[in-house]
Amino acid sequence: MAEDYFKDLQPATLAAHAAGAGDDTTGGVVPGVHMATTFARDATYQPLVGENTYVRYHNENVRIAEALITALEKAGDSLLFPSGMAAVAAVFRTVPNGATVLVQQQIYWGTTQWIRDFCTRREITLVEVEASDLTAFRAACTRHKPTLIWVETPSNPWLRITDIAAVSETAHAAGATLVVDSTAATPVLSQPLSHGADLVMHSATKAMNGHSDVLAGVLSVADRESAVWQAIVTDRNTAGAVLGPMEAWLLTRGLRTLPLRVREMSRNAMAVAEFLADHPKVSTVMYPGLATDPGHDLAARQMTGGFGGLLSFVVQGGAAEALNVAGRLRLFLRATSLGGVESLVEHRHTIEPHTGIPEGLLRLSVGIEDVGDLIADLGQALGQ
Ligand code: PLP
């Protein structure tokens, strides 16, 4: 089968060929869009084609995108969801009432907010800990014996790096399932399952799609027979949080250039980080690619081919000055989200004022524009 041949090839080859997906009925070199919601049965009442019965369980575009992500992630299986948050929710719905979960501190605020609310409603004990601090993480694990552990690396917007192999060893010794939100890394820069994680999650809305025009989420698993995965499969298909065919088709198109885009974004982000680190109006730059960053050595071991397009920096002068700088930027669009081909800037303190975010912090999602243009824009906004 074409898919078996493709799975052993390099990510750039796999992605460019969408793991061998084409349109067998027309010979098209890209798959068609399959919009049917239901499928015919033959005279003996068997499904006419394969197992196809109903779109909530079977759609060719969803299957193609999932197969490509499974190959890129070196996973046992993958499932697409209609948003990153729907994928987060699918994982937490497997946790029994009354259990304990351990969640990394200061990760994407939307995840933290939803988990806090969910755990309160389901009487699940929530312990928040800084997972990039292994001593604190291990102590919390021993003390609370969690069922599920959730970490995000690199974290958004602090860019902290968690040691997936070390955290996974501790998690498994405690009998917990380890899930890594790897959105900022993408499967190109990091494969958490290879470091021992049980599940990996992405907001595919970000770099995986890469064009700021699809909302999607994905979970990939190391062991497709595991009880937690079987529960998630059943929940996704019966509760119905399934990605639509058109979004899956667009996502596959975006994924074809993922390695190329991530390489360019990482290169641009590195140059931008170096420029900001030398700028007198900038007090701190958070980017694991910088040799001075506390997560650099670990990121250099754990990530391959770059450090991604996400970075944060703190402007001297607090919120007012950071907002002035953001307001003067012309290429960096003032908008939330990350991972698109176009660069974005966000003042996170405006969005999450009570989470300890420095008032002067600006988060950048660095795109694939000419790096000289990006640096010139930052230079004029900061005032040289
Ligand atoms: N995880 C991370 C790290 C994110 O940055 C986001 C969104 O910004 C999400 C999860 C949620 O994804 P979505 O917006 O696709 O629901």
mmCIF file of C-alpha atoms and ligand atoms in Angstrom:
data_model
loop_
_atom_site.group_PDB
_atom_site.id
_atom_site.type_symbol
_atom_site.label_atom_id
_atom_site.label_comp_id
_atom_site.label_asym_id
_atom_site.label_seq_id
_atom_site.Cartn_x
_atom_site.Cartn_y
_atom_site.Cartn_z
ATOM 1 C CA MET A 1 0.000 0.000 0.000
ATOM 2 C CA ALA A 2 1.195 3.523 -0.780
ATOM 3 C CA GLU A 3 0.776 4.556 2.882
ATOM 4 C CA ASP A 4 3.175 1.849 4.104
ATOM 5 C CA TYR A 5 5.822 3.040 1.651
ATOM 6 C CA PHE A 6 5.409 6.684 2.718
ATOM 7 C CA LYS A 7 5.505 6.132 6.456
ATOM 8 C CA ASP A 8 9.261 5.493 6.462
ATOM 9 C CA LEU A 9 10.160 8.603 4.442
ATOM 10 C CA GLN A 10 11.383 11.930 5.807
ATOM 11 C CA PRO A 11 8.781 14.471 7.057
ATOM 12 C CA ALA A 12 9.260 16.836 4.084
ATOM 13 C CA THR A 13 8.581 13.995 1.620
ATOM 14 C CA LEU A 14 5.689 12.597 3.633
ATOM 15 C CA ALA A 15 4.039 15.987 3.928
ATOM 16 C CA ALA A 16 4.557 17.079 0.306
ATOM 17 C CA HIS A 17 2.885 13.862 -0.873
ATOM 18 C CA ALA A 18 0.239 13.882 1.893
ATOM 19 C CA ALA A 19 1.495 10.363 2.751
ATOM 20 C CA GLY A 20 0.470 9.127 -0.689
ATOM 21 C CA ALA A 21 -3.104 10.420 -0.700
ATOM 22 C CA GLY A 22 -4.579 11.156 -4.137
ATOM 23 C CA ASP A 23 -7.903 10.658 -5.842
ATOM 24 C CA ASP A 24 -8.162 7.057 -7.057
ATOM 25 C CA THR A 25 -11.413 7.638 -8.959
ATOM 26 C CA THR A 26 -10.097 10.513 -11.136
ATOM 27 C CA GLY A 27 -6.328 10.085 -10.955
ATOM 28 C CA GLY A 28 -6.119 13.542 -9.373
ATOM 29 C CA VAL A 29 -2.813 14.067 -7.560
ATOM 30 C CA VAL A 30 -4.681 15.636 -4.656
ATOM 31 C CA PRO A 31 -7.642 14.074 -2.890
ATOM 32 C CA GLY A 32 -11.165 15.195 -3.745
ATOM 33 C CA VAL A 33 -13.520 16.673 -1.168
ATOM 34 C CA HIS A 34 -15.975 14.038 0.069
ATOM 35 C CA MET A 35 -19.068 15.739 1.430
ATOM 36 C CA ALA A 36 -21.466 12.742 1.711
ATOM 37 C CA THR A 37 -22.963 12.415 5.185
ATOM 38 C CA THR A 38 -24.292 8.902 4.606
ATOM 39 C CA PHE A 39 -23.306 5.843 2.567
ATOM 40 C CA ALA A 40 -25.316 3.233 0.657
ATOM 41 C CA ARG A 41 -25.649 -0.445 1.567
ATOM 42 C CA ASP A 42 -25.896 -3.323 -0.934
ATOM 43 C CA ALA A 43 -28.832 -5.707 -1.443
ATOM 44 C CA THR A 44 -27.637 -7.889 1.458
ATOM 45 C CA TYR A 45 -27.518 -4.734 3.625
ATOM 46 C CA GLN A 46 -23.736 -4.656 3.873
ATOM 47 C CA PRO A 47 -21.915 -1.310 3.470
ATOM 48 C CA LEU A 48 -21.208 -0.851 -0.232
ATOM 49 C CA VAL A 49 -17.646 0.459 0.271
ATOM 50 C CA GLY A 50 -15.439 -0.636 3.176
ATOM 51 C CA GLU A 51 -17.094 0.097 6.513
ATOM 52 C CA ASN A 52 -18.599 3.398 5.366
ATOM 53 C CA THR A 53 -21.991 3.976 6.974
ATOM 54 C CA TYR A 54 -22.195 7.543 8.343
ATOM 55 C CA VAL A 55 -19.976 10.622 8.322
ATOM 56 C CA ARG A 56 -19.589 10.837 12.112
ATOM 57 C CA TYR A 57 -17.582 7.583 11.875
ATOM 58 C CA HIS A 58 -16.227 7.599 8.343
ATOM 59 C CA ASN A 59 -15.005 10.368 6.108
ATOM 60 C CA GLU A 60 -12.212 10.035 3.583
ATOM 61 C CA ASN A 61 -10.831 13.578 4.090
ATOM 62 C CA VAL A 62 -10.673 13.121 7.858
ATOM 63 C CA ARG A 63 -9.001 9.735 7.387
ATOM 64 C CA ILE A 64 -6.384 11.176 4.998
ATOM 65 C CA ALA A 65 -5.442 14.036 7.345
ATOM 66 C CA GLU A 66 -5.321 11.684 10.357
ATOM 67 C CA ALA A 67 -3.104 9.204 8.486
ATOM 68 C CA LEU A 68 -0.680 11.981 7.521
ATOM 69 C CA ILE A 69 -0.493 13.316 11.095
ATOM 70 C CA THR A 70 0.000 9.762 12.443
ATOM 71 C CA ALA A 71 2.970 9.333 10.100
ATOM 72 C CA LEU A 72 4.484 12.755 10.931
ATOM 73 C CA GLU A 73 4.031 12.206 14.668
ATOM 74 C CA LYS A 74 5.320 8.596 14.502
ATOM 75 C CA ALA A 75 2.143 7.634 16.331
ATOM 76 C CA GLY A 76 -0.058 4.539 16.553
ATOM 77 C CA ASP A 77 -3.201 6.474 15.612
ATOM 78 C CA SER A 78 -4.641 10.011 15.431
ATOM 79 C CA LEU A 79 -8.080 11.590 15.741
ATOM 80 C CA LEU A 80 -9.156 14.999 14.476
ATOM 81 C CA PHE A 81 -11.497 17.287 16.409
ATOM 82 C CA PRO A 82 -13.292 20.504 15.413
ATOM 83 C CA SER A 83 -10.905 22.601 17.573
ATOM 84 C CA GLY A 84 -7.874 22.233 19.809
ATOM 85 C CA MET A 85 -10.119 22.763 22.829
ATOM 86 C CA ALA A 86 -12.428 19.938 21.687
ATOM 87 C CA ALA A 87 -9.342 17.674 21.709
ATOM 88 C CA VAL A 88 -8.410 18.875 25.229
ATOM 89 C CA ALA A 89 -11.972 18.206 26.403
ATOM 90 C CA ALA A 90 -11.998 14.704 24.871
ATOM 91 C CA VAL A 91 -8.949 13.791 26.972
ATOM 92 C CA PHE A 92 -10.332 15.188 30.236
ATOM 93 C CA ARG A 93 -13.703 13.480 29.724
ATOM 94 C CA THR A 94 -11.868 10.142 30.215
ATOM 95 C CA VAL A 95 -10.985 11.120 33.819
ATOM 96 C CA PRO A 96 -13.376 9.562 36.375
ATOM 97 C CA ASN A 97 -15.192 11.800 38.865
ATOM 98 C CA GLY A 98 -13.239 12.144 42.086
ATOM 99 C CA ALA A 99 -9.831 11.470 40.470
ATOM 100 C CA THR A 100 -6.795 13.810 40.554
ATOM 101 C CA VAL A 101 -5.121 15.501 37.579
ATOM 102 C CA LEU A 102 -1.788 17.323 37.436
ATOM 103 C CA VAL A 103 -1.624 20.219 34.996
ATOM 104 C CA GLN A 104 1.332 22.435 34.154
ATOM 105 C CA GLN A 105 1.135 26.018 35.431
ATOM 106 C CA GLN A 106 1.090 29.019 33.096
ATOM 107 C CA ILE A 107 0.221 27.220 29.877
ATOM 108 C CA TYR A 108 -2.248 28.452 27.231
ATOM 109 C CA TRP A 109 -4.793 30.375 29.280
ATOM 110 C CA GLY A 110 -7.815 28.921 27.430
ATOM 111 C CA THR A 111 -6.743 25.389 28.435
ATOM 112 C CA THR A 112 -6.186 26.344 32.089
ATOM 113 C CA GLN A 113 -9.507 28.181 32.297
ATOM 114 C CA TRP A 114 -11.498 25.307 30.805
ATOM 115 C CA ILE A 115 -9.754 22.623 32.920
ATOM 116 C CA ARG A 116 -10.381 24.588 36.138
ATOM 117 C CA ASP A 117 -14.077 24.861 35.360
ATOM 118 C CA PHE A 118 -14.394 21.220 34.214
ATOM 119 C CA CYS A 119 -12.619 19.845 37.298
ATOM 120 C CA THR A 120 -14.868 21.884 39.600
ATOM 121 C CA ARG A 121 -18.000 20.582 37.891
ATOM 122 C CA ARG A 122 -16.785 16.950 37.910
ATOM 123 C CA GLU A 123 -15.314 16.989 41.436
ATOM 124 C CA ILE A 124 -11.870 16.194 40.039
ATOM 125 C CA THR A 125 -8.942 17.421 42.143
ATOM 126 C CA LEU A 126 -6.799 19.748 40.053
ATOM 127 C CA VAL A 127 -3.147 20.282 40.998
ATOM 128 C CA GLU A 128 -1.255 22.942 39.036
ATOM 129 C CA VAL A 129 2.524 22.681 39.045
ATOM 130 C CA GLU A 130 5.444 24.061 37.026
ATOM 131 C CA ALA A 131 6.408 20.937 35.068
ATOM 132 C CA SER A 132 9.600 22.491 33.685
ATOM 133 C CA ASP A 133 10.799 22.432 37.336
ATOM 134 C CA LEU A 134 11.409 18.676 37.698
ATOM 135 C CA THR A 135 11.850 18.780 41.478
ATOM 136 C CA ALA A 136 8.479 20.470 41.972
ATOM 137 C CA PHE A 137 6.876 18.199 39.394
ATOM 138 C CA ARG A 138 8.169 14.973 40.985
ATOM 139 C CA ALA A 139 7.110 16.084 44.468
ATOM 140 C CA ALA A 140 3.587 16.891 43.235
ATOM 141 C CA CYS A 141 3.366 13.538 41.455
ATOM 142 C CA THR A 142 4.408 11.536 44.513
ATOM 143 C CA ARG A 143 2.117 13.510 46.784
ATOM 144 C CA HIS A 144 -1.055 13.572 44.663
ATOM 145 C CA LYS A 145 -0.925 10.318 42.619
ATOM 146 C CA PRO A 146 -2.661 11.765 39.553
ATOM 147 C CA THR A 147 -4.574 9.766 36.942
ATOM 148 C CA LEU A 148 -3.694 12.219 34.180
ATOM 149 C CA ILE A 149 -0.799 14.647 33.653
ATOM 150 C CA TRP A 150 -0.977 17.534 31.159
ATOM 151 C CA VAL A 151 2.102 19.479 30.057
ATOM 152 C CA GLU A 152 2.697 21.999 27.270
ATOM 153 C CA THR A 153 6.141 22.399 25.702
ATOM 154 C CA PRO A 154 7.241 24.925 24.562
ATOM 155 C CA SER A 155 4.621 26.649 26.728
ATOM 156 C CA ASN A 156 2.501 29.517 25.492
ATOM 157 C CA PRO A 157 3.378 32.363 26.124
ATOM 158 C CA TRP A 158 6.286 31.727 28.576
ATOM 159 C CA LEU A 159 8.220 29.425 26.197
ATOM 160 C CA ARG A 160 9.197 27.117 29.063
ATOM 161 C CA ILE A 161 10.616 23.748 28.071
ATOM 162 C CA THR A 162 9.608 20.570 29.881
ATOM 163 C CA ASP A 163 11.752 17.436 29.811
ATOM 164 C CA ILE A 164 9.266 14.995 28.271
ATOM 165 C CA ALA A 165 11.367 11.856 28.908
ATOM 166 C CA ALA A 166 11.915 12.726 32.594
ATOM 167 C CA VAL A 167 8.285 13.718 33.148
ATOM 168 C CA SER A 168 7.072 10.570 31.398
ATOM 169 C CA GLU A 169 9.217 8.329 33.605
ATOM 170 C CA THR A 170 7.784 9.959 36.730
ATOM 171 C CA ALA A 171 4.242 9.877 35.332
ATOM 172 C CA HIS A 172 4.414 6.181 34.493
ATOM 173 C CA ALA A 173 5.950 5.270 37.848
ATOM 174 C CA ALA A 174 2.902 6.962 39.425
ATOM 175 C CA GLY A 175 0.532 5.098 37.072
ATOM 176 C CA ALA A 176 -0.546 8.276 35.264
ATOM 177 C CA THR A 177 -1.244 8.950 31.589
ATOM 178 C CA LEU A 178 0.996 11.710 30.204
ATOM 179 C CA VAL A 179 -0.396 14.110 27.586
ATOM 180 C CA VAL A 180 1.781 16.741 25.888
ATOM 181 C CA ASP A 181 0.332 19.797 24.154
ATOM 182 C CA SER A 182 2.957 20.170 21.411
ATOM 183 C CA THR A 183 1.183 22.929 19.446
ATOM 184 C CA ALA A 184 4.142 25.351 19.489
ATOM 185 C CA ALA A 185 6.590 22.647 18.346
ATOM 186 C CA THR A 186 4.514 20.848 15.669
ATOM 187 C CA PRO A 187 5.450 17.247 14.757
ATOM 188 C CA VAL A 188 8.309 18.664 12.669
ATOM 189 C CA LEU A 189 10.312 19.915 15.676
ATOM 190 C CA SER A 190 9.268 17.442 18.351
ATOM 191 C CA GLN A 191 7.682 13.994 18.630
ATOM 192 C CA PRO A 192 6.652 13.681 22.276
ATOM 193 C CA LEU A 193 5.529 10.041 21.850
ATOM 194 C CA SER A 194 9.137 9.096 21.013
ATOM 195 C CA HIS A 195 10.159 10.584 24.388
ATOM 196 C CA GLY A 196 7.612 8.492 26.296
ATOM 197 C CA ALA A 197 4.393 10.553 26.265
ATOM 198 C CA ASP A 198 1.170 8.533 25.954
ATOM 199 C CA LEU A 199 -0.782 11.133 23.998
ATOM 200 C CA VAL A 200 0.133 14.263 22.079
ATOM 201 C CA MET A 201 -2.283 17.080 21.368
ATOM 202 C CA HIS A 202 -2.124 19.977 18.884
ATOM 203 C CA SER A 203 -4.283 22.921 18.112
ATOM 204 C CA ALA A 204 -4.126 22.232 14.353
ATOM 205 C CA THR A 205 -5.570 25.741 13.966
ATOM 206 C CA LYS A 206 -1.973 26.933 14.434
ATOM 207 C CA ALA A 207 1.126 25.949 12.423
ATOM 208 C CA MET A 208 -0.183 22.544 11.315
ATOM 209 C CA ASN A 209 -2.762 24.246 9.112
ATOM 210 C CA GLY A 210 -0.628 27.359 8.963
ATOM 211 C CA HIS A 211 -2.877 29.722 7.014
ATOM 212 C CA SER A 212 -5.181 31.099 9.752
ATOM 213 C CA ASP A 213 -8.248 29.717 7.987
ATOM 214 C CA VAL A 214 -9.133 26.408 9.712
ATOM 215 C CA LEU A 215 -10.186 25.656 13.297
ATOM 216 C CA ALA A 216 -9.094 22.104 14.214
ATOM 217 C CA GLY A 217 -7.504 19.963 16.897
ATOM 218 C CA VAL A 218 -5.801 16.593 16.917
ATOM 219 C CA LEU A 219 -4.816 13.870 19.358
ATOM 220 C CA SER A 220 -2.238 11.192 18.541
ATOM 221 C CA VAL A 221 -1.504 8.116 20.626
ATOM 222 C CA ALA A 222 1.450 5.765 21.031
ATOM 223 C CA ASP A 223 -0.675 2.676 21.818
ATOM 224 C CA ARG A 224 -3.924 2.587 19.856
ATOM 225 C CA GLU A 225 -5.152 -0.388 21.930
ATOM 226 C CA SER A 226 -4.830 1.476 25.246
ATOM 227 C CA ALA A 227 -7.996 1.894 27.314
ATOM 228 C CA VAL A 228 -7.709 5.677 27.330
ATOM 229 C CA TRP A 229 -7.539 5.777 23.507
ATOM 230 C CA GLN A 230 -10.478 3.401 23.102
ATOM 231 C CA ALA A 231 -12.509 5.674 25.398
ATOM 232 C CA ILE A 232 -11.531 8.742 23.344
ATOM 233 C CA VAL A 233 -12.400 7.026 20.031
ATOM 234 C CA THR A 234 -15.839 6.050 21.336
ATOM 235 C CA ASP A 235 -16.431 9.509 22.797
ATOM 236 C CA ARG A 236 -15.370 11.326 19.614
ATOM 237 C CA ASN A 237 -17.522 9.173 17.342
ATOM 238 C CA THR A 238 -20.613 8.937 19.526
ATOM 239 C CA ALA A 239 -20.607 12.403 21.139
ATOM 240 C CA GLY A 240 -19.778 13.742 17.676
ATOM 241 C CA ALA A 241 -16.886 16.218 18.036
ATOM 242 C CA VAL A 242 -15.687 15.353 14.515
ATOM 243 C CA LEU A 243 -13.926 17.670 12.052
ATOM 244 C CA GLY A 244 -15.884 18.427 8.860
ATOM 245 C CA PRO A 245 -14.635 17.162 5.441
ATOM 246 C CA MET A 246 -13.856 20.621 4.039
ATOM 247 C CA GLU A 247 -11.751 21.570 7.080
ATOM 248 C CA ALA A 248 -9.947 18.212 6.899
ATOM 249 C CA TRP A 249 -9.218 18.810 3.205
ATOM 250 C CA LEU A 250 -7.874 22.304 3.908
ATOM 251 C CA LEU A 251 -5.803 20.977 6.802
ATOM 252 C CA THR A 252 -4.247 18.335 4.531
ATOM 253 C CA ARG A 253 -3.375 21.068 2.045
ATOM 254 C CA GLY A 254 -1.767 23.110 4.815
ATOM 255 C CA LEU A 255 0.170 20.108 6.143
ATOM 256 C CA ARG A 256 1.820 19.561 2.754
ATOM 257 C CA THR A 257 4.063 22.582 3.394
ATOM 258 C CA LEU A 258 4.419 22.179 7.178
ATOM 259 C CA PRO A 259 8.138 21.234 7.250
ATOM 260 C CA LEU A 260 8.987 24.078 4.854
ATOM 261 C CA ARG A 261 6.998 26.669 6.800
ATOM 262 C CA VAL A 262 8.257 25.545 10.202
ATOM 263 C CA ARG A 263 11.858 25.688 9.028
ATOM 264 C CA GLU A 264 11.414 29.254 7.766
ATOM 265 C CA MET A 265 9.434 30.389 10.829
ATOM 266 C CA SER A 266 12.101 28.954 13.127
ATOM 267 C CA ARG A 267 14.884 30.651 11.182
ATOM 268 C CA ASN A 268 13.045 33.995 11.217
ATOM 269 C CA ALA A 269 12.166 33.692 14.909
ATOM 270 C CA MET A 270 15.799 32.995 15.789
ATOM 271 C CA ALA A 271 16.952 36.159 13.980
ATOM 272 C CA VAL A 272 14.149 38.211 15.549
ATOM 273 C CA ALA A 273 15.022 36.855 19.026
ATOM 274 C CA GLU A 274 18.689 37.793 18.542
ATOM 275 C CA PHE A 275 17.711 41.287 17.395
ATOM 276 C CA LEU A 276 15.415 41.795 20.398
ATOM 277 C CA ALA A 277 17.970 40.395 22.863
ATOM 278 C CA ASP A 278 20.369 43.181 21.816
ATOM 279 C CA HIS A 279 17.789 45.974 21.880
ATOM 280 C CA PRO A 280 18.108 48.503 24.728
ATOM 281 C CA LYS A 281 14.315 48.848 25.132
ATOM 282 C CA VAL A 282 13.846 45.094 25.686
ATOM 283 C CA SER A 283 14.452 43.674 29.164
ATOM 284 C CA THR A 284 13.842 39.948 28.493
ATOM 285 C CA VAL A 285 13.456 37.673 25.490
ATOM 286 C CA MET A 286 11.842 34.259 25.995
ATOM 287 C CA TYR A 287 12.926 31.970 23.171
ATOM 288 C CA PRO A 288 14.468 28.504 23.637
ATOM 289 C CA GLY A 289 16.699 29.017 20.604
ATOM 290 C CA LEU A 290 18.773 31.636 22.445
ATOM 291 C CA ALA A 291 21.796 30.095 24.180
ATOM 292 C CA THR A 292 21.007 32.290 27.223
ATOM 293 C CA ASP A 293 17.455 30.932 27.596
ATOM 294 C CA PRO A 294 16.979 28.638 30.637
ATOM 295 C CA GLY A 295 15.347 25.976 28.422
ATOM 296 C CA HIS A 296 17.954 26.101 25.649
ATOM 297 C CA ASP A 297 20.063 23.011 26.437
ATOM 298 C CA LEU A 298 17.039 20.820 26.966
ATOM 299 C CA ALA A 299 15.272 22.180 23.865
ATOM 300 C CA ALA A 300 18.418 21.578 21.798
ATOM 301 C CA ARG A 301 18.349 17.909 22.890
ATOM 302 C CA GLN A 302 14.605 17.373 22.705
ATOM 303 C CA MET A 303 13.686 19.343 19.568
ATOM 304 C CA THR A 304 15.054 18.772 16.075
ATOM 305 C CA GLY A 305 15.550 21.292 13.298
ATOM 306 C CA GLY A 306 14.718 24.524 15.114
ATOM 307 C CA PHE A 307 12.800 26.063 17.989
ATOM 308 C CA GLY A 308 9.581 27.256 16.319
ATOM 309 C CA GLY A 309 7.999 30.585 15.482
ATOM 310 C CA LEU A 310 6.624 31.537 18.908
ATOM 311 C CA LEU A 311 8.527 33.969 21.143
ATOM 312 C CA SER A 312 7.789 36.517 23.854
ATOM 313 C CA PHE A 313 9.663 39.607 24.971
ATOM 314 C CA VAL A 314 9.235 42.199 27.673
ATOM 315 C CA VAL A 315 9.311 45.870 26.699
ATOM 316 C CA GLN A 316 10.728 48.262 29.296
ATOM 317 C CA GLY A 317 8.076 50.685 30.532
ATOM 318 C CA GLY A 318 5.232 48.270 31.355
ATOM 319 C CA ALA A 319 1.840 47.908 29.725
ATOM 320 C CA ALA A 320 1.649 51.434 28.282
ATOM 321 C CA GLU A 321 4.959 51.171 26.448
ATOM 322 C CA ALA A 322 4.259 47.593 25.245
ATOM 323 C CA LEU A 323 0.919 48.738 23.845
ATOM 324 C CA ASN A 324 2.630 51.710 22.166
ATOM 325 C CA VAL A 325 5.118 49.355 20.499
ATOM 326 C CA ALA A 326 2.335 46.968 19.405
ATOM 327 C CA GLY A 327 0.368 49.945 18.076
ATOM 328 C CA ARG A 328 3.305 51.140 15.945
ATOM 329 C CA LEU A 329 3.936 47.726 14.317
ATOM 330 C CA ARG A 330 2.852 47.575 10.693
ATOM 331 C CA LEU A 331 3.767 44.074 9.473
ATOM 332 C CA PHE A 332 3.020 42.193 12.707
ATOM 333 C CA LEU A 333 -0.783 42.139 12.832
ATOM 334 C CA ARG A 334 -2.327 42.813 16.246
ATOM 335 C CA ALA A 335 -4.253 39.543 16.672
ATOM 336 C CA THR A 336 -4.416 36.451 18.852
ATOM 337 C CA SER A 337 -3.352 32.948 17.681
ATOM 338 C CA LEU A 338 -0.057 31.711 16.254
ATOM 339 C CA GLY A 339 1.541 29.538 13.607
ATOM 340 C CA GLY A 340 0.223 31.263 10.474
ATOM 341 C CA VAL A 341 2.355 32.378 7.532
ATOM 342 C CA GLU A 342 1.768 35.998 8.581
ATOM 343 C CA SER A 343 3.415 37.399 11.735
ATOM 344 C CA LEU A 344 1.212 38.397 14.676
ATOM 345 C CA VAL A 345 1.723 40.322 17.919
ATOM 346 C CA GLU A 346 -0.311 40.033 21.103
ATOM 347 C CA HIS A 347 -0.299 41.886 24.423
ATOM 348 C CA ARG A 348 -1.135 38.903 26.642
ATOM 349 C CA HIS A 349 -1.650 40.974 29.811
ATOM 350 C CA THR A 350 -4.731 42.537 28.200
ATOM 351 C CA ILE A 351 -6.159 39.019 27.684
ATOM 352 C CA GLU A 352 -5.125 37.365 31.002
ATOM 353 C CA PRO A 353 -4.408 40.160 33.514
ATOM 354 C CA HIS A 354 -4.433 37.964 36.660
ATOM 355 C CA THR A 355 -2.065 35.140 35.684
ATOM 356 C CA GLY A 356 1.306 36.698 36.433
ATOM 357 C CA ILE A 357 2.052 37.715 32.833
ATOM 358 C CA PRO A 358 4.444 40.704 32.845
ATOM 359 C CA GLU A 359 2.553 43.868 31.852
ATOM 360 C CA GLY A 360 5.178 44.688 29.238
ATOM 361 C CA LEU A 361 5.136 41.241 27.582
ATOM 362 C CA LEU A 362 4.465 41.037 23.862
ATOM 363 C CA ARG A 363 4.058 37.613 22.282
ATOM 364 C CA LEU A 364 5.104 37.247 18.660
ATOM 365 C CA SER A 365 4.085 34.567 16.235
ATOM 366 C CA VAL A 366 6.794 34.871 13.616
ATOM 367 C CA GLY A 367 5.700 34.000 10.079
ATOM 368 C CA ILE A 368 7.485 33.355 6.815
ATOM 369 C CA GLU A 369 7.943 36.933 5.594
ATOM 370 C CA ASP A 370 11.371 38.315 4.695
ATOM 371 C CA VAL A 371 13.237 38.479 7.992
ATOM 372 C CA GLY A 372 14.807 41.858 7.154
ATOM 373 C CA ASP A 373 11.323 43.354 6.787
ATOM 374 C CA LEU A 374 10.231 41.848 10.119
ATOM 375 C CA ILE A 375 13.270 43.189 11.976
ATOM 376 C CA ALA A 376 12.895 46.622 10.372
ATOM 377 C CA ASP A 377 9.260 46.737 11.526
ATOM 378 C CA LEU A 378 10.229 45.828 15.106
ATOM 379 C CA GLY A 379 13.084 48.345 14.972
ATOM 380 C CA GLN A 380 10.820 51.243 13.969
ATOM 381 C CA ALA A 381 8.160 50.228 16.535
ATOM 382 C CA LEU A 382 10.677 50.009 19.402
ATOM 383 C CA GLY A 383 12.502 53.170 18.282
ATOM 384 C CA GLN A 384 16.134 52.536 17.379
HETATM 385 N N1 PLP B 1 -3.166 24.754 22.989
HETATM 386 C C1 PLP B 1 -2.402 25.814 22.699
HETATM 387 C C2 PLP B 1 -0.947 25.809 23.079
HETATM 388 C C3 PLP B 1 -2.962 26.943 22.072
HETATM 389 O O1 PLP B 1 -2.166 28.008 21.794
HETATM 390 C C4 PLP B 1 -4.342 26.925 21.738
HETATM 391 C C5 PLP B 1 -4.988 28.088 21.103
HETATM 392 O O2 PLP B 1 -4.429 29.193 21.092
HETATM 393 C C6 PLP B 1 -5.101 25.790 22.062
HETATM 394 C C7 PLP B 1 -4.477 24.717 22.677
HETATM 395 C C8 PLP B 1 -6.570 25.725 21.748
HETATM 396 O O3 PLP B 1 -6.760 25.475 20.378
HETATM 397 P P1 PLP B 1 -8.030 25.968 19.518
HETATM 398 O O4 PLP B 1 -8.035 27.448 19.515
HETATM 399 O O5 PLP B 1 -7.786 25.336 18.178
HETATM 400 O O6 PLP B 1 -9.254 25.408 20.187
#
